[in-house]
PDB file of C-alpha atoms in Angstrom:
ATOM      1  CA  ALA A 513       0.256  -0.172   0.144  1.00 69.00           C
ATOM      2  CA  GLN A 514       0.951   3.766  -0.765  1.00 75.00           C
ATOM      3  CA  SER A 515       2.529   5.233   2.083  1.00 86.00           C
ATOM      4  CA  VAL A 516       4.702   8.344   3.185  1.00 92.00           C
ATOM      5  CA  THR A 517       6.982   8.387   6.389  1.00 94.00           C
ATOM      6  CA  GLN A 518       8.237  11.600   8.469  1.00 96.00           C
ATOM      7  CA  PRO A 519      10.825   9.964  11.083  1.00 95.00           C
ATOM      8  CA  ASP A 520      10.893  13.240  13.076  1.00 95.00           C
ATOM      9  CA  ILE A 521       7.885  13.993  14.883  1.00 93.00           C
ATOM     10  CA  HIS A 522       8.870  17.153  16.363  1.00 96.00           C
ATOM     11  CA  ILE A 523      12.414  19.256  15.555  1.00 97.00           C
ATOM     12  CA  THR A 524      13.586  22.236  17.109  1.00 97.00           C
ATOM     13  CA  VAL A 525      16.067  24.584  15.208  1.00 97.00           C
ATOM     14  CA  SER A 526      17.696  27.645  16.283  1.00 97.00           C
ATOM     15  CA  GLU A 527      17.292  30.947  14.205  1.00 97.00           C
ATOM     16  CA  GLY A 528      19.545  31.437  11.384  1.00 97.00           C
ATOM     17  CA  ALA A 529      20.580  27.652  11.421  1.00 97.00           C
ATOM     18  CA  SER A 530      19.956  24.990   8.832  1.00 97.00           C
ATOM     19  CA  LEU A 531      16.949  22.640   8.506  1.00 97.00           C
ATOM     20  CA  GLU A 532      15.942  19.487   7.048  1.00 98.00           C
ATOM     21  CA  LEU A 533      12.763  17.818   7.238  1.00 98.00           C
ATOM     22  CA  ARG A 534      12.816  14.015   5.951  1.00 98.00           C
ATOM     23  CA  CYS A 535      10.150  12.468   3.885  1.00 97.00           C
ATOM     24  CA  ASN A 536       9.866   8.810   2.900  1.00 96.00           C
ATOM     25  CA  TYR A 537       7.384   7.508   0.511  1.00 93.00           C
ATOM     26  CA  SER A 538       6.062   3.712  -0.581  1.00 88.00           C
ATOM     27  CA  TYR A 539       4.773   4.035  -3.845  1.00 76.00           C
ATOM     28  CA  GLY A 540       4.870   1.484  -6.789  1.00 70.00           C
ATOM     29  CA  ALA A 541       4.939   4.133  -9.618  1.00 73.00           C
ATOM     30  CA  THR A 542       6.816   7.304 -10.451  1.00 73.00           C
ATOM     31  CA  PRO A 543       5.110   9.283  -7.702  1.00 82.00           C
ATOM     32  CA  TYR A 544       4.269  13.059  -7.794  1.00 88.00           C
ATOM     33  CA  LEU A 545       5.316  14.710  -4.390  1.00 92.00           C
ATOM     34  CA  PHE A 546       4.569  18.013  -2.382  1.00 94.00           C
ATOM     35  CA  TRP A 547       5.233  19.597   0.914  1.00 96.00           C
ATOM     36  CA  TYR A 548       2.736  21.690   2.355  1.00 96.00           C
ATOM     37  CA  VAL A 549       3.351  23.947   5.684  1.00 96.00           C
ATOM     38  CA  GLN A 550       0.491  24.215   8.188  1.00 93.00           C
ATOM     39  CA  SER A 551       0.244  27.374  10.390  1.00 89.00           C
ATOM     40  CA  PRO A 552      -1.777  26.638  14.101  1.00 82.00           C
ATOM     41  CA  GLY A 553      -5.316  26.854  13.136  1.00 76.00           C
ATOM     42  CA  GLN A 554      -5.019  27.240   9.736  1.00 80.00           C
ATOM     43  CA  GLY A 555      -5.142  25.220   6.475  1.00 84.00           C
ATOM     44  CA  LEU A 556      -2.385  23.493   4.527  1.00 90.00           C
ATOM     45  CA  GLN A 557       0.055  26.133   2.156  1.00 92.00           C
ATOM     46  CA  LEU A 558       1.641  24.342  -0.653  1.00 92.00           C
ATOM     47  CA  LEU A 559       5.248  24.810  -0.520  1.00 95.00           C
ATOM     48  CA  LEU A 560       6.921  23.160  -3.656  1.00 94.00           C
ATOM     49  CA  LYS A 561       6.059  20.327  -5.946  1.00 92.00           C
ATOM     50  CA  TYR A 562       7.732  17.505  -7.498  1.00 91.00           C
ATOM     51  CA  PHE A 563       6.310  15.717 -10.824  1.00 87.00           C
ATOM     52  CA  SER A 564       9.367  14.900 -13.350  1.00 84.00           C
ATOM     53  CA  GLY A 565      12.477  16.243 -14.261  1.00 86.00           C
ATOM     54  CA  ASP A 566      15.359  18.110 -11.922  1.00 89.00           C
ATOM     55  CA  THR A 567      15.505  16.059  -8.839  1.00 91.00           C
ATOM     56  CA  LEU A 568      16.116  18.992  -6.842  1.00 96.00           C
ATOM     57  CA  VAL A 569      12.899  21.538  -6.730  1.00 95.00           C
ATOM     58  CA  GLN A 570      12.489  25.046  -5.572  1.00 96.00           C
ATOM     59  CA  GLY A 571       9.705  26.228  -3.188  1.00 95.00           C
ATOM     60  CA  ILE A 572       8.412  29.293  -1.547  1.00 95.00           C
ATOM     61  CA  LYS A 573       9.866  30.951   1.366  1.00 94.00           C
ATOM     62  CA  GLY A 574      12.921  29.899   0.311  1.00 96.00           C
ATOM     63  CA  PHE A 575      12.661  25.959   0.720  1.00 97.00           C
ATOM     64  CA  GLU A 576      13.950  23.388  -1.713  1.00 98.00           C
ATOM     65  CA  ALA A 577      13.539  19.746  -1.365  1.00 98.00           C
ATOM     66  CA  GLU A 578      15.505  17.010  -3.353  1.00 96.00           C
ATOM     67  CA  PHE A 579      13.505  13.701  -4.887  1.00 94.00           C
ATOM     68  CA  LYS A 580      15.820  10.480  -4.663  1.00 94.00           C
ATOM     69  CA  ARG A 581      14.296   7.683  -6.181  1.00 91.00           C
ATOM     70  CA  SER A 582      16.969   5.163  -5.489  1.00 91.00           C
ATOM     71  CA  GLN A 583      16.246   6.123  -1.491  1.00 93.00           C
ATOM     72  CA  SER A 584      12.432   6.713  -1.523  1.00 93.00           C
ATOM     73  CA  SER A 585      12.808  10.187  -0.274  1.00 95.00           C
ATOM     74  CA  PHE A 586      12.050  13.623  -0.838  1.00 96.00           C
ATOM     75  CA  ASN A 587      13.487  15.734   1.758  1.00 98.00           C
ATOM     76  CA  LEU A 588      12.902  19.379   2.880  1.00 98.00           C
ATOM     77  CA  ARG A 589      15.805  21.786   3.063  1.00 98.00           C
ATOM     78  CA  LYS A 590      16.645  25.527   4.166  1.00 98.00           C
ATOM     79  CA  PRO A 591      19.853  26.764   4.682  1.00 97.00           C
ATOM     80  CA  SER A 592      18.489  29.551   7.053  1.00 97.00           C
ATOM     81  CA  VAL A 593      15.372  28.919   9.298  1.00 97.00           C
ATOM     82  CA  HIS A 594      13.221  32.461  10.292  1.00 96.00           C
ATOM     83  CA  TRP A 595      11.614  32.091  13.163  1.00 95.00           C
ATOM     84  CA  SER A 596       8.258  32.217  11.428  1.00 95.00           C
ATOM     85  CA  ASP A 597       9.103  29.042   9.689  1.00 96.00           C
ATOM     86  CA  ALA A 598       7.683  27.436  12.739  1.00 96.00           C
ATOM     87  CA  ALA A 599       4.720  25.239  11.818  1.00 96.00           C
ATOM     88  CA  GLU A 600       3.787  21.883  10.948  1.00 95.00           C
ATOM     89  CA  TYR A 601       5.053  20.283   7.948  1.00 97.00           C
ATOM     90  CA  PHE A 602       3.519  17.542   5.847  1.00 96.00           C
ATOM     91  CA  CYS A 603       4.886  15.600   3.297  1.00 96.00           C
ATOM     92  CA  ALA A 604       2.440  14.000   0.558  1.00 92.00           C
ATOM     93  CA  VAL A 605       2.301  11.907  -2.134  1.00 89.00           C
ATOM     94  CA  SER A 606      -0.339  11.926  -4.843  1.00 82.00           C
ATOM     95  CA  MET A 607      -1.739   8.621  -6.478  1.00 69.00           C
ATOM     96  CA  ILE A 608      -2.178  10.364  -9.783  1.00 62.00           C
ATOM     97  CA  TYR A 609      -3.092   7.275 -11.400  1.00 60.00           C
ATOM     98  CA  ASN A 610      -5.360   5.632  -8.710  1.00 59.00           C
ATOM     99  CA  GLN A 611      -8.110   7.360  -7.262  1.00 58.00           C
ATOM    100  CA  GLY A 612      -8.107  10.827  -9.306  1.00 61.00           C
ATOM    101  CA  GLY A 613      -4.723  12.134  -7.678  1.00 68.00           C
ATOM    102  CA  LYS A 614      -5.940  11.516  -3.981  1.00 77.00           C
ATOM    103  CA  LEU A 615      -3.257  12.487  -1.859  1.00 84.00           C
ATOM    104  CA  ILE A 616      -1.756  10.605   0.964  1.00 86.00           C
ATOM    105  CA  PHE A 617       0.008  12.448   3.860  1.00 90.00           C
ATOM    106  CA  GLY A 618       2.974  11.973   6.226  1.00 92.00           C
ATOM    107  CA  GLN A 619       1.862  12.246  10.359  1.00 92.00           C
ATOM    108  CA  GLY A 620       3.758  15.547   9.461  1.00 94.00           C
ATOM    109  CA  THR A 621       6.725  17.304  11.438  1.00 96.00           C
ATOM    110  CA  GLU A 622       6.557  20.076  13.887  1.00 96.00           C
ATOM    111  CA  LEU A 623       9.176  22.621  13.323  1.00 97.00           C
ATOM    112  CA  SER A 624      10.114  24.758  16.325  1.00 97.00           C
ATOM    113  CA  VAL A 625      12.694  27.668  16.267  1.00 97.00           C
ATOM    114  CA  LYS A 626      14.279  29.360  18.791  1.00 96.00           C
ATOM    115  CA  PRO A 627      16.098  32.440  19.275  1.00 91.00           C
TER     116      PRO A 627
ATOM    117  CA  GLU B1013      -6.587  35.780  -1.553  1.00 54.00           C
ATOM    118  CA  ALA B1014      -8.697  32.378  -1.133  1.00 59.00           C
ATOM    119  CA  ASP B1015      -9.569  30.965  -3.974  1.00 90.00           C
ATOM    120  CA  ILE B1016     -11.496  27.894  -1.836  1.00 94.00           C
ATOM    121  CA  TYR B1017     -13.770  28.917   1.109  1.00 95.00           C
ATOM    122  CA  GLN B1018     -14.719  27.354   4.091  1.00 96.00           C
ATOM    123  CA  THR B1019     -17.556  28.613   6.632  1.00 96.00           C
ATOM    124  CA  PRO B1020     -17.823  28.705   9.480  1.00 96.00           C
ATOM    125  CA  ARG B1021     -13.960  28.826  10.929  1.00 94.00           C
ATOM    126  CA  TYR B1022     -15.204  27.625  14.480  1.00 95.00           C
ATOM    127  CA  LEU B1023     -18.452  26.019  15.203  1.00 97.00           C
ATOM    128  CA  VAL B1024     -19.324  25.108  18.937  1.00 97.00           C
ATOM    129  CA  ILE B1025     -22.629  23.431  19.167  1.00 97.00           C
ATOM    130  CA  GLY B1026     -24.970  20.961  21.352  1.00 97.00           C
ATOM    131  CA  THR B1027     -24.954  16.946  20.876  1.00 97.00           C
ATOM    132  CA  GLY B1028     -27.612  16.222  18.487  1.00 96.00           C
ATOM    133  CA  LYS B1029     -27.465  19.139  16.225  1.00 96.00           C
ATOM    134  CA  LYS B1030     -27.481  19.032  12.497  1.00 97.00           C
ATOM    135  CA  ILE B1031     -24.727  20.586  11.054  1.00 96.00           C
ATOM    136  CA  THR B1032     -23.579  21.566   7.323  1.00 97.00           C
ATOM    137  CA  LEU B1033     -19.899  22.661   6.703  1.00 97.00           C
ATOM    138  CA  GLU B1034     -19.533  24.645   3.602  1.00 98.00           C
ATOM    139  CA  CYS B1035     -16.888  24.115   1.308  1.00 98.00           C
ATOM    140  CA  SER B1036     -16.602  26.712  -2.227  1.00 97.00           C
ATOM    141  CA  GLN B1037     -14.337  27.061  -4.459  1.00 96.00           C
ATOM    142  CA  THR B1038     -13.825  29.593  -7.814  1.00 94.00           C
ATOM    143  CA  MET B1039     -11.481  27.433  -9.713  1.00 91.00           C
ATOM    144  CA  GLY B1040     -13.462  25.063 -11.377  1.00 91.00           C
ATOM    145  CA  HIS B1041     -11.407  22.119 -10.315  1.00 91.00           C
ATOM    146  CA  ASP B1042     -13.446  19.065 -10.893  1.00 90.00           C
ATOM    147  CA  LYS B1043     -12.102  16.967  -7.837  1.00 91.00           C
ATOM    148  CA  MET B1044     -13.081  18.270  -4.253  1.00 93.00           C
ATOM    149  CA  TYR B1045     -12.133  16.514  -0.710  1.00 93.00           C
ATOM    150  CA  TRP B1046     -12.763  16.459   2.867  1.00 95.00           C
ATOM    151  CA  TYR B1047      -9.976  15.667   5.224  1.00 94.00           C
ATOM    152  CA  GLN B1048     -10.484  15.214   9.056  1.00 94.00           C
ATOM    153  CA  GLN B1049      -7.597  15.914  11.186  1.00 91.00           C
ATOM    154  CA  ASP B1050      -7.003  15.968  15.024  1.00 88.00           C
ATOM    155  CA  PRO B1051      -5.014  18.204  16.785  1.00 79.00           C
ATOM    156  CA  GLY B1052      -1.263  17.862  15.666  1.00 75.00           C
ATOM    157  CA  MET B1053      -2.304  15.082  13.924  1.00 81.00           C
ATOM    158  CA  GLU B1054      -1.937  13.384   9.934  1.00 83.00           C
ATOM    159  CA  LEU B1055      -4.994  14.213   8.017  1.00 89.00           C
ATOM    160  CA  HIS B1056      -7.633  11.542   6.832  1.00 90.00           C
ATOM    161  CA  LEU B1057      -9.444  11.385   3.998  1.00 90.00           C
ATOM    162  CA  ILE B1058     -13.240  10.881   4.800  1.00 93.00           C
ATOM    163  CA  HIS B1059     -15.073  12.077   1.488  1.00 94.00           C
ATOM    164  CA  TYR B1060     -13.953  13.223  -1.916  1.00 91.00           C
ATOM    165  CA  SER B1061     -15.684  13.765  -5.248  1.00 93.00           C
ATOM    166  CA  TYR B1062     -14.906  13.779  -9.195  1.00 89.00           C
ATOM    167  CA  GLY B1063     -17.239  16.019 -10.330  1.00 92.00           C
ATOM    168  CA  VAL B1064     -20.992  16.933 -10.079  1.00 95.00           C
ATOM    169  CA  ASN B1065     -22.838  13.840  -8.668  1.00 95.00           C
ATOM    170  CA  SER B1066     -19.862  12.223  -7.902  1.00 93.00           C
ATOM    171  CA  THR B1067     -18.744  11.153  -4.049  1.00 95.00           C
ATOM    172  CA  GLU B1068     -16.947   8.657  -2.529  1.00 92.00           C
ATOM    173  CA  LYS B1069     -15.876   7.420   0.947  1.00 91.00           C
ATOM    174  CA  GLY B1070     -12.427   7.737   2.036  1.00 88.00           C
ATOM    175  CA  ASP B1071      -9.897   6.285   3.932  1.00 82.00           C
ATOM    176  CA  LEU B1072     -11.188   6.866   7.395  1.00 83.00           C
ATOM    177  CA  SER B1073     -14.896   5.663   8.239  1.00 81.00           C
ATOM    178  CA  SER B1074     -17.156   8.995   9.042  1.00 86.00           C
ATOM    179  CA  GLU B1075     -20.528   9.574  10.052  1.00 90.00           C
ATOM    180  CA  SER B1076     -20.873  12.661   8.224  1.00 94.00           C
ATOM    181  CA  THR B1077     -22.284  12.734   4.313  1.00 95.00           C
ATOM    182  CA  VAL B1078     -21.181  14.642   1.445  1.00 97.00           C
ATOM    183  CA  SER B1079     -23.050  16.053  -1.609  1.00 96.00           C
ATOM    184  CA  ARG B1080     -21.973  17.612  -4.970  1.00 97.00           C
ATOM    185  CA  ILE B1081     -24.377  19.016  -7.265  1.00 97.00           C
ATOM    186  CA  ARG B1082     -22.559  22.030  -8.654  1.00 96.00           C
ATOM    187  CA  THR B1083     -18.892  22.248  -9.760  1.00 95.00           C
ATOM    188  CA  GLU B1084     -17.989  24.893  -6.839  1.00 96.00           C
ATOM    189  CA  HIS B1085     -19.809  23.473  -3.782  1.00 97.00           C
ATOM    190  CA  PHE B1086     -19.196  20.706  -1.840  1.00 98.00           C
ATOM    191  CA  PRO B1087     -20.729  20.554   1.746  1.00 98.00           C
ATOM    192  CA  LEU B1088     -20.306  18.238   4.534  1.00 97.00           C
ATOM    193  CA  THR B1089     -23.289  17.241   6.803  1.00 96.00           C
ATOM    194  CA  LEU B1090     -23.709  15.462  10.044  1.00 95.00           C
ATOM    195  CA  GLU B1091     -27.053  14.711  10.999  1.00 95.00           C
ATOM    196  CA  SER B1092     -26.471  14.286  14.742  1.00 95.00           C
ATOM    197  CA  ALA B1093     -23.595  15.573  16.394  1.00 95.00           C
ATOM    198  CA  ARG B1094     -21.321  13.953  18.886  1.00 95.00           C
ATOM    199  CA  PRO B1095     -18.439  14.877  21.295  1.00 96.00           C
ATOM    200  CA  SER B1096     -16.129  12.284  19.104  1.00 94.00           C
ATOM    201  CA  HIS B1097     -17.123  14.657  15.820  1.00 95.00           C
ATOM    202  CA  THR B1098     -15.131  17.224  17.169  1.00 96.00           C
ATOM    203  CA  SER B1099     -12.002  18.056  14.974  1.00 95.00           C
ATOM    204  CA  GLN B1100     -10.994  20.324  12.546  1.00 94.00           C
ATOM    205  CA  TYR B1101     -12.556  19.415   8.847  1.00 96.00           C
ATOM    206  CA  LEU B1102     -10.459  21.113   5.886  1.00 94.00           C
ATOM    207  CA  CYS B1103     -11.380  21.329   2.333  1.00 95.00           C
ATOM    208  CA  ALA B1104      -9.390  20.507  -0.947  1.00 94.00           C
ATOM    209  CA  SER B1105      -9.766  20.777  -4.357  1.00 93.00           C
ATOM    210  CA  SER B1106      -7.292  20.117  -6.864  1.00 88.00           C
ATOM    211  CA  ASP B1107      -6.746  19.930 -10.837  1.00 79.00           C
ATOM    212  CA  ARG B1108      -6.388  16.721 -12.477  1.00 70.00           C
ATOM    213  CA  GLY B1109      -4.796  15.703  -9.365  1.00 58.00           C
ATOM    214  CA  TYR B1110      -1.233  18.138  -9.637  1.00 68.00           C
ATOM    215  CA  GLY B1111      -1.761  18.923  -6.197  1.00 73.00           C
ATOM    216  CA  TYR B1112      -4.536  20.531  -3.642  1.00 86.00           C
ATOM    217  CA  THR B1113      -5.495  23.757  -3.037  1.00 90.00           C
ATOM    218  CA  PHE B1114      -6.887  23.947   0.660  1.00 92.00           C
ATOM    219  CA  GLY B1115      -9.497  25.914   2.436  1.00 93.00           C
ATOM    220  CA  SER B1116      -8.724  27.423   5.681  1.00 92.00           C
ATOM    221  CA  GLY B1117     -10.657  24.720   7.990  1.00 93.00           C
ATOM    222  CA  THR B1118     -13.418  24.895  10.256  1.00 95.00           C
ATOM    223  CA  ARG B1119     -13.109  24.064  13.727  1.00 94.00           C
ATOM    224  CA  LEU B1120     -15.930  21.840  15.073  1.00 96.00           C
ATOM    225  CA  THR B1121     -16.733  21.214  18.997  1.00 96.00           C
ATOM    226  CA  VAL B1122     -19.349  19.549  19.823  1.00 97.00           C
ATOM    227  CA  VAL B1123     -20.555  19.821  23.742  1.00 96.00           C
TER     228      VAL B1123
END
């Protein structure tokens, strides 16, 4: 069955430090991959997405992610974290060829930023 | 500006009441979805629709029902609310499955 795993439930980084959030997926075909961010009490905002082509994708707010097929991973990175980045981050895979593009979400990683 | 709208944002209601959570989108997307999310937890798909007059149940069993009479509108109804229905409900739409646009959510509390 298709699944998405985010191994880190909670991460704390210092402001200005680099960030990497991990995401692993299990999917039989070439996946469509997404990262979303959710601020407290809000909906989800799309940070970036990967469909094909260059395996390093750039997103909004200075985020990037790298697709590694050999590792079934799609890790999210940011070189320098800002206090406003504190939020919940969700990785997702789209079942584009099954059930009309239904998104399967990981469990989420909560990011805290300390001064 | 939001292209997908959910109302109300917050709702506190008594047990046994019937409620309808509204979701509307202005993007002309065929596919729409309802997710349920408990605080700090992952999202669980409870309903989805491929288009008008199409509705399907998602991965998480839910006592709610949905309808899709118009492309832009995908309301969710609970006939008799219970405390176990307390959660956040997120609506989303997509164009051909290439990622979703989410609404801001409805936080429901049943007392």
